[in-house]
């Protein structure tokens, strides 16, 4: 793919060391020169303009910066961009398309699972990871899977409903035989991120 | 004979009042396409970082910025001395005190702003902050009111003339003599002492600003995380002495506010000066620790409460003495003329003949506090104190908690009612709300269960909290900020095709104004809500308003939306008469349409009237279909809430779990029930947070304990209880659509329900109080040692 602008940022005027990394973001390989100390969240936001990934705490507590890293939910404020070299990252911008929403996105608006919207991208990415691993979670499993993500507005009840709504929507959309095959994954425990 | 069917639109179908309309703003938020402050990038933008004091109280001997300037990419380093050359080292607060912008003489709390670096990149700015050398001479720190008022206490505010101690104010309200008489006649006097601890609103998005001064035009544009952009514009005009028409404040999407984004913070001011000096946009984004240790503290107030009681359960009088810890600067963001805000709205739902309140405010070496946190100016503390005093009084009388409230409630037919401190309440069905709550929780059954469980060593408890609170500042007679009266505004333009643009002086932070304001327009004009675009937050386009806090949006700006829609409808009626070729008196209105009274089939829609306003207006009529309204409410609104919690306390560990929580809210007519329920559930979660885990305090050195989310715990989905919601509707008699405020009821009334429940579970131990948060070690101490547990700082840290 060609573009009008070179993505590779010019080397800083100082002698700050940089490293070239290639990260597949939302399906597109992106190559950038980065300072080794640059956080992945900042690369996504400032380097690539993907501002849907928010930072709310700097200490890995709030989860607003949650993205999928090789499919697993991680907090991108606590990973260096250079660590992601060669890996795949999915952000909220890669969830659904402009015309077709992911069921998780639909669920959040359908069940009023957001108010100010700041935690929402991270919540949705954590929810997506849960449903990928467990298409039929219980309320308790949803609450546990989202316990690394803080919301100050909703009181969580509608967020839980939103995820359960999305799970139901996805199961309904699945042909019955596949649904049967998927049922085996129900027992797989959802990994709580560190 | 023909029967004419109504052609009125179905209000729910057009997204009008009462519709659980899905939120318009969600469309961008679920796609990660919101525009929060840190998402905004301007050409040539620089980045600012603030250096904060590590010490709570110290004299500044010297500041050396030379090493910082050596770092490539550093453009400017600002200190208090440089701010002073522009007369900006200090700024006025909203409570008529002064606050340091960047410290010059002393630092007065840990985290106070001392210097700022402006650089090409935020990482460079952070590096450079570490290269600023400051020599401090430590002074003894003060972390509570007892220390502040002790003999020989060091003077914190030696910058102020005529300030010889650490007392910020003394104030009183009520009838002392009559209250003294009531106590003299009392059968029983119930007493309790409490501390409502410091708390922090902690919206998930921290504060920030981007100042952009354009030398060529003289225009200053500031993107800012503010709940009240017009007030900020006025404040900037006054403080920075810039012409108001050349100041544009834009409040973008806000990642929550809860009161944290009402005050003017030093970072905003410094970024403005930095932009003026560098002639480039300057972005300041606060980090979480900066947010927790320097902004928007709430509460931190002590109560000595007394109640005069008659043996039959009637309350004869109330005495309250409060001591509030305001930190280093008295910067409460509250618009009343009362020093302690609306503390004296306490006991408004009870029929009490007399009350007296004395209040003292003190300075300490802590970040400036007293900001509203999801409450209207000390109302949260008032209602917490009230409901804790009520529980203690009922216990002292040996009376049932529900019955004691019922006996003392203001009756449904006793409105308007003058409260013991002089407010006027206008409506409510208090006993009914309580009954709905008791039925929902299964009160009698629970009491039996509780007794049975106790016999087996299990500790169950039930806590009730009932309250009416004043929401929706103002009216203009009693409430103002910097002299600006507390009204609000709306401006409505109906375009030629019947679509509309609505702007208000409020500012949504998650409340969903883009959705709900359109519903009011739909209700008044029959224009489908989806045809109404709502905009807020830009002072160059929005009409002047006082912003969103104090649950005032619906009571004030929402009323303005209703009134402006009615003005537009009045003009549309003239257009309809013209189109229908009848006189205006012969025109009737039903939702979405005017018709001829004698021939209802003959009518025109509101959209046809809109088209005529631009294409076919009668001779002599001013073209266009638009209007504006400034609404000055006749009174506050008084919603009522009954919250009931049941808990189980582990007798071994002191850990307590919520078994059930029932909420009965009467906020009058609900515009969008889904949004209202969302507000209630969010508020209850913050109430639970304050009661159970949100712990931000200070050690004896003045170090802030709880300066990040690893220490200042916010509840997650895992520990947050489920909420059971019920509603009662008593329309507000003076609001155009009968609505009352709701955003804060749950945060205000909720905490006492949890605490009352835990204290109830400890019945028989003699424990009257444990200060919030009810951490397991505090509950354990109360359980095992049978005494009250205070949470006042300093805490011991090892």
CSV table of N, CA, C and O in Angstrom, one decimal, chain B residues 503-545:
chain,number,residue,atom,x,y,z
B,503,UNK,N,-29.1,24.9,21.3
B,503,UNK,CA,-27.9,25.1,22.1
B,503,UNK,C,-28.3,25.6,23.5
B,503,UNK,O,-29.3,26.4,23.7
B,504,UNK,N,-27.6,25.1,24.5
B,504,UNK,CA,-27.9,25.6,25.9
B,504,UNK,C,-26.6,26.0,26.6
B,504,UNK,O,-25.5,25.8,26.1
B,505,UNK,N,-26.8,26.6,27.7
B,505,UNK,CA,-25.7,27.1,28.6
B,505,UNK,C,-25.2,26.0,29.5
B,505,UNK,O,-24.3,26.3,30.3
B,506,UNK,N,-25.8,24.8,29.4
B,506,UNK,CA,-25.3,23.7,30.3
B,506,UNK,C,-24.2,23.0,29.6
B,506,UNK,O,-23.7,23.4,28.5
B,507,UNK,N,-23.6,22.0,30.2
B,507,UNK,CA,-22.5,21.2,29.5
B,507,UNK,C,-22.5,19.8,30.0
B,507,UNK,O,-22.2,19.5,31.1
B,508,UNK,N,-22.9,18.9,29.1
B,508,UNK,CA,-23.0,17.5,29.4
B,508,UNK,C,-21.7,16.9,29.7
B,508,UNK,O,-20.7,17.2,29.1
B,509,UNK,N,-21.6,15.9,30.6
B,509,UNK,CA,-20.4,15.2,30.9
B,509,UNK,C,-20.7,13.7,31.0
B,509,UNK,O,-20.0,12.9,31.6
B,510,UNK,N,-21.8,13.3,30.3
B,510,UNK,CA,-22.2,11.9,30.4
B,510,UNK,C,-23.7,11.8,30.7
B,510,UNK,O,-24.3,10.7,30.6
B,511,UNK,N,-24.3,12.9,31.0
B,511,UNK,CA,-25.7,13.0,31.4
B,511,UNK,C,-26.6,12.8,30.2
B,511,UNK,O,-27.8,12.5,30.3
B,512,UNK,N,-26.1,12.9,29.0
B,512,UNK,CA,-26.9,12.7,27.8
B,512,UNK,C,-27.7,13.8,27.3
B,512,UNK,O,-28.8,13.6,26.7
B,513,UNK,N,-27.3,15.0,27.5
B,513,UNK,CA,-28.1,16.2,27.0
B,513,UNK,C,-28.4,16.1,25.5
B,513,UNK,O,-29.4,16.6,25.1
B,514,UNK,N,-27.4,15.6,24.7
B,514,UNK,CA,-27.7,15.6,23.3
B,514,UNK,C,-28.9,14.8,23.0
B,514,UNK,O,-29.6,15.0,21.9
B,515,UNK,N,-29.2,13.9,23.8
B,515,UNK,CA,-30.4,13.0,23.7
B,515,UNK,C,-31.6,13.6,24.3
B,515,UNK,O,-32.7,13.7,23.7
B,516,UNK,N,-31.5,14.0,25.6
B,516,UNK,CA,-32.7,14.4,26.4
B,516,UNK,C,-33.2,15.8,26.1
B,516,UNK,O,-34.4,16.0,26.1
B,517,UNK,N,-32.3,16.7,25.7
B,517,UNK,CA,-32.8,18.0,25.4
B,517,UNK,C,-33.7,17.9,24.1
B,517,UNK,O,-34.7,18.6,24.0
B,518,UNK,N,-33.3,17.1,23.2
B,518,UNK,CA,-34.1,16.9,22.0
B,518,UNK,C,-35.5,16.4,22.3
B,518,UNK,O,-36.5,16.7,21.6
B,519,UNK,N,-35.5,15.6,23.4
B,519,UNK,CA,-36.8,15.0,23.8
B,519,UNK,C,-37.8,16.0,24.3
B,519,UNK,O,-39.0,16.0,24.1
B,520,UNK,N,-37.2,17.1,25.0
B,520,UNK,CA,-38.1,18.2,25.5
B,520,UNK,C,-38.6,19.0,24.3
B,520,UNK,O,-39.8,19.3,24.2
B,521,UNK,N,-37.7,19.2,23.3
B,521,UNK,CA,-38.2,19.9,22.1
B,521,UNK,C,-39.3,19.1,21.4
B,521,UNK,O,-40.3,19.6,21.0
B,522,UNK,N,-39.1,17.8,21.3
B,522,UNK,CA,-40.1,16.9,20.7
B,522,UNK,C,-41.4,17.0,21.5
B,522,UNK,O,-42.5,17.1,20.9
B,523,UNK,N,-41.3,17.1,22.8
B,523,UNK,CA,-42.5,17.1,23.6
B,523,UNK,C,-43.3,18.4,23.4
B,523,UNK,O,-44.5,18.5,23.4
B,524,UNK,N,-42.5,19.5,23.3
B,524,UNK,CA,-43.2,20.8,23.2
B,524,UNK,C,-43.6,21.2,21.7
B,524,UNK,O,-44.6,21.9,21.5
B,525,UNK,N,-42.9,20.7,20.7
B,525,UNK,CA,-43.1,21.1,19.4
B,525,UNK,C,-43.5,20.0,18.4
B,525,UNK,O,-43.9,20.3,17.3
B,526,UNK,N,-43.4,18.8,18.9
B,526,UNK,CA,-43.7,17.7,18.0
B,526,UNK,C,-42.7,17.4,16.9
B,526,UNK,O,-42.9,16.7,15.9
B,527,UNK,N,-41.5,18.1,17.0
B,527,UNK,CA,-40.5,17.8,16.0
B,527,UNK,C,-39.8,16.5,16.5
B,527,UNK,O,-39.4,16.5,17.7
B,528,UNK,N,-39.7,15.5,15.7
B,528,UNK,CA,-39.1,14.3,16.2
B,528,UNK,C,-37.7,14.6,16.8
B,528,UNK,O,-36.9,15.4,16.2
B,529,UNK,N,-37.4,13.9,17.9
B,529,UNK,CA,-36.1,14.2,18.6
B,529,UNK,C,-34.9,14.0,17.6
B,529,UNK,O,-33.9,14.7,17.7
B,530,UNK,N,-35.0,13.0,16.7
B,530,UNK,CA,-33.9,12.7,15.8
B,530,UNK,C,-33.6,13.9,14.9
B,530,UNK,O,-32.6,14.0,14.2
B,531,UNK,N,-34.6,14.8,14.8
B,531,UNK,CA,-34.4,16.0,13.9
B,531,UNK,C,-33.8,17.2,14.6
B,531,UNK,O,-33.8,18.3,14.1
B,532,UNK,N,-33.5,17.0,15.9
B,532,UNK,CA,-32.9,18.1,16.7
B,532,UNK,C,-31.5,17.9,17.1
B,532,UNK,O,-31.2,16.9,17.8
B,533,UNK,N,-30.6,18.7,16.6
B,533,UNK,CA,-29.2,18.6,16.9
B,533,UNK,C,-28.9,19.5,18.2
B,533,UNK,O,-29.4,20.6,18.2
B,534,UNK,N,-28.3,18.9,19.2
B,534,UNK,CA,-28.0,19.6,20.4
B,534,UNK,C,-26.5,19.9,20.5
B,534,UNK,O,-25.7,19.0,20.3
B,535,UNK,N,-26.2,21.2,20.8
B,535,UNK,CA,-24.8,21.6,20.9
B,535,UNK,C,-24.6,22.3,22.2
B,535,UNK,O,-25.4,23.2,22.6
B,536,UNK,N,-23.5,22.1,22.9
B,536,UNK,CA,-23.1,22.7,24.1
B,536,UNK,C,-21.6,22.9,24.2
B,536,UNK,O,-20.9,22.2,23.6
B,537,UNK,N,-21.2,23.8,25.1
B,537,UNK,CA,-19.8,23.8,25.5
B,537,UNK,C,-18.9,24.8,24.8
B,537,UNK,O,-17.7,24.9,25.1
B,538,UNK,N,-19.4,25.5,23.8
B,538,UNK,CA,-18.6,26.5,23.0
B,538,UNK,C,-19.1,27.9,23.3
B,538,UNK,O,-20.2,28.2,22.9
B,539,UNK,N,-18.3,28.7,24.0
B,539,UNK,CA,-18.9,30.0,24.4
B,539,UNK,C,-19.1,30.9,23.2
B,539,UNK,O,-19.7,31.9,23.4
B,540,UNK,N,-18.5,30.7,22.1
B,540,UNK,CA,-18.7,31.5,20.9
B,540,UNK,C,-20.1,31.2,20.3
B,540,UNK,O,-20.6,32.0,19.5
B,541,UNK,N,-20.6,30.1,20.6
B,541,UNK,CA,-21.9,29.7,19.9
B,541,UNK,C,-23.0,29.5,20.9
B,541,UNK,O,-24.2,29.9,20.6
B,542,UNK,N,-22.7,29.0,22.1
B,542,UNK,CA,-23.8,28.7,23.1
B,542,UNK,C,-24.3,29.9,23.8
B,542,UNK,O,-23.4,30.8,24.0
B,543,UNK,N,-25.5,30.0,24.1
B,543,UNK,CA,-26.0,31.2,24.9
B,543,UNK,C,-25.4,31.1,26.3
B,543,UNK,O,-25.0,30.0,26.8
B,544,UNK,N,-25.3,32.3,27.0
B,544,UNK,CA,-24.6,32.3,28.3
B,544,UNK,C,-25.4,31.5,29.3
B,544,UNK,O,-26.6,31.7,29.5
B,545,UNK,N,-24.6,30.6,29.9
B,545,UNK,CA,-25.3,29.8,31.0
B,545,UNK,C,-24.3,29.4,32.0
B,545,UNK,O,-23.1,29.7,31.9
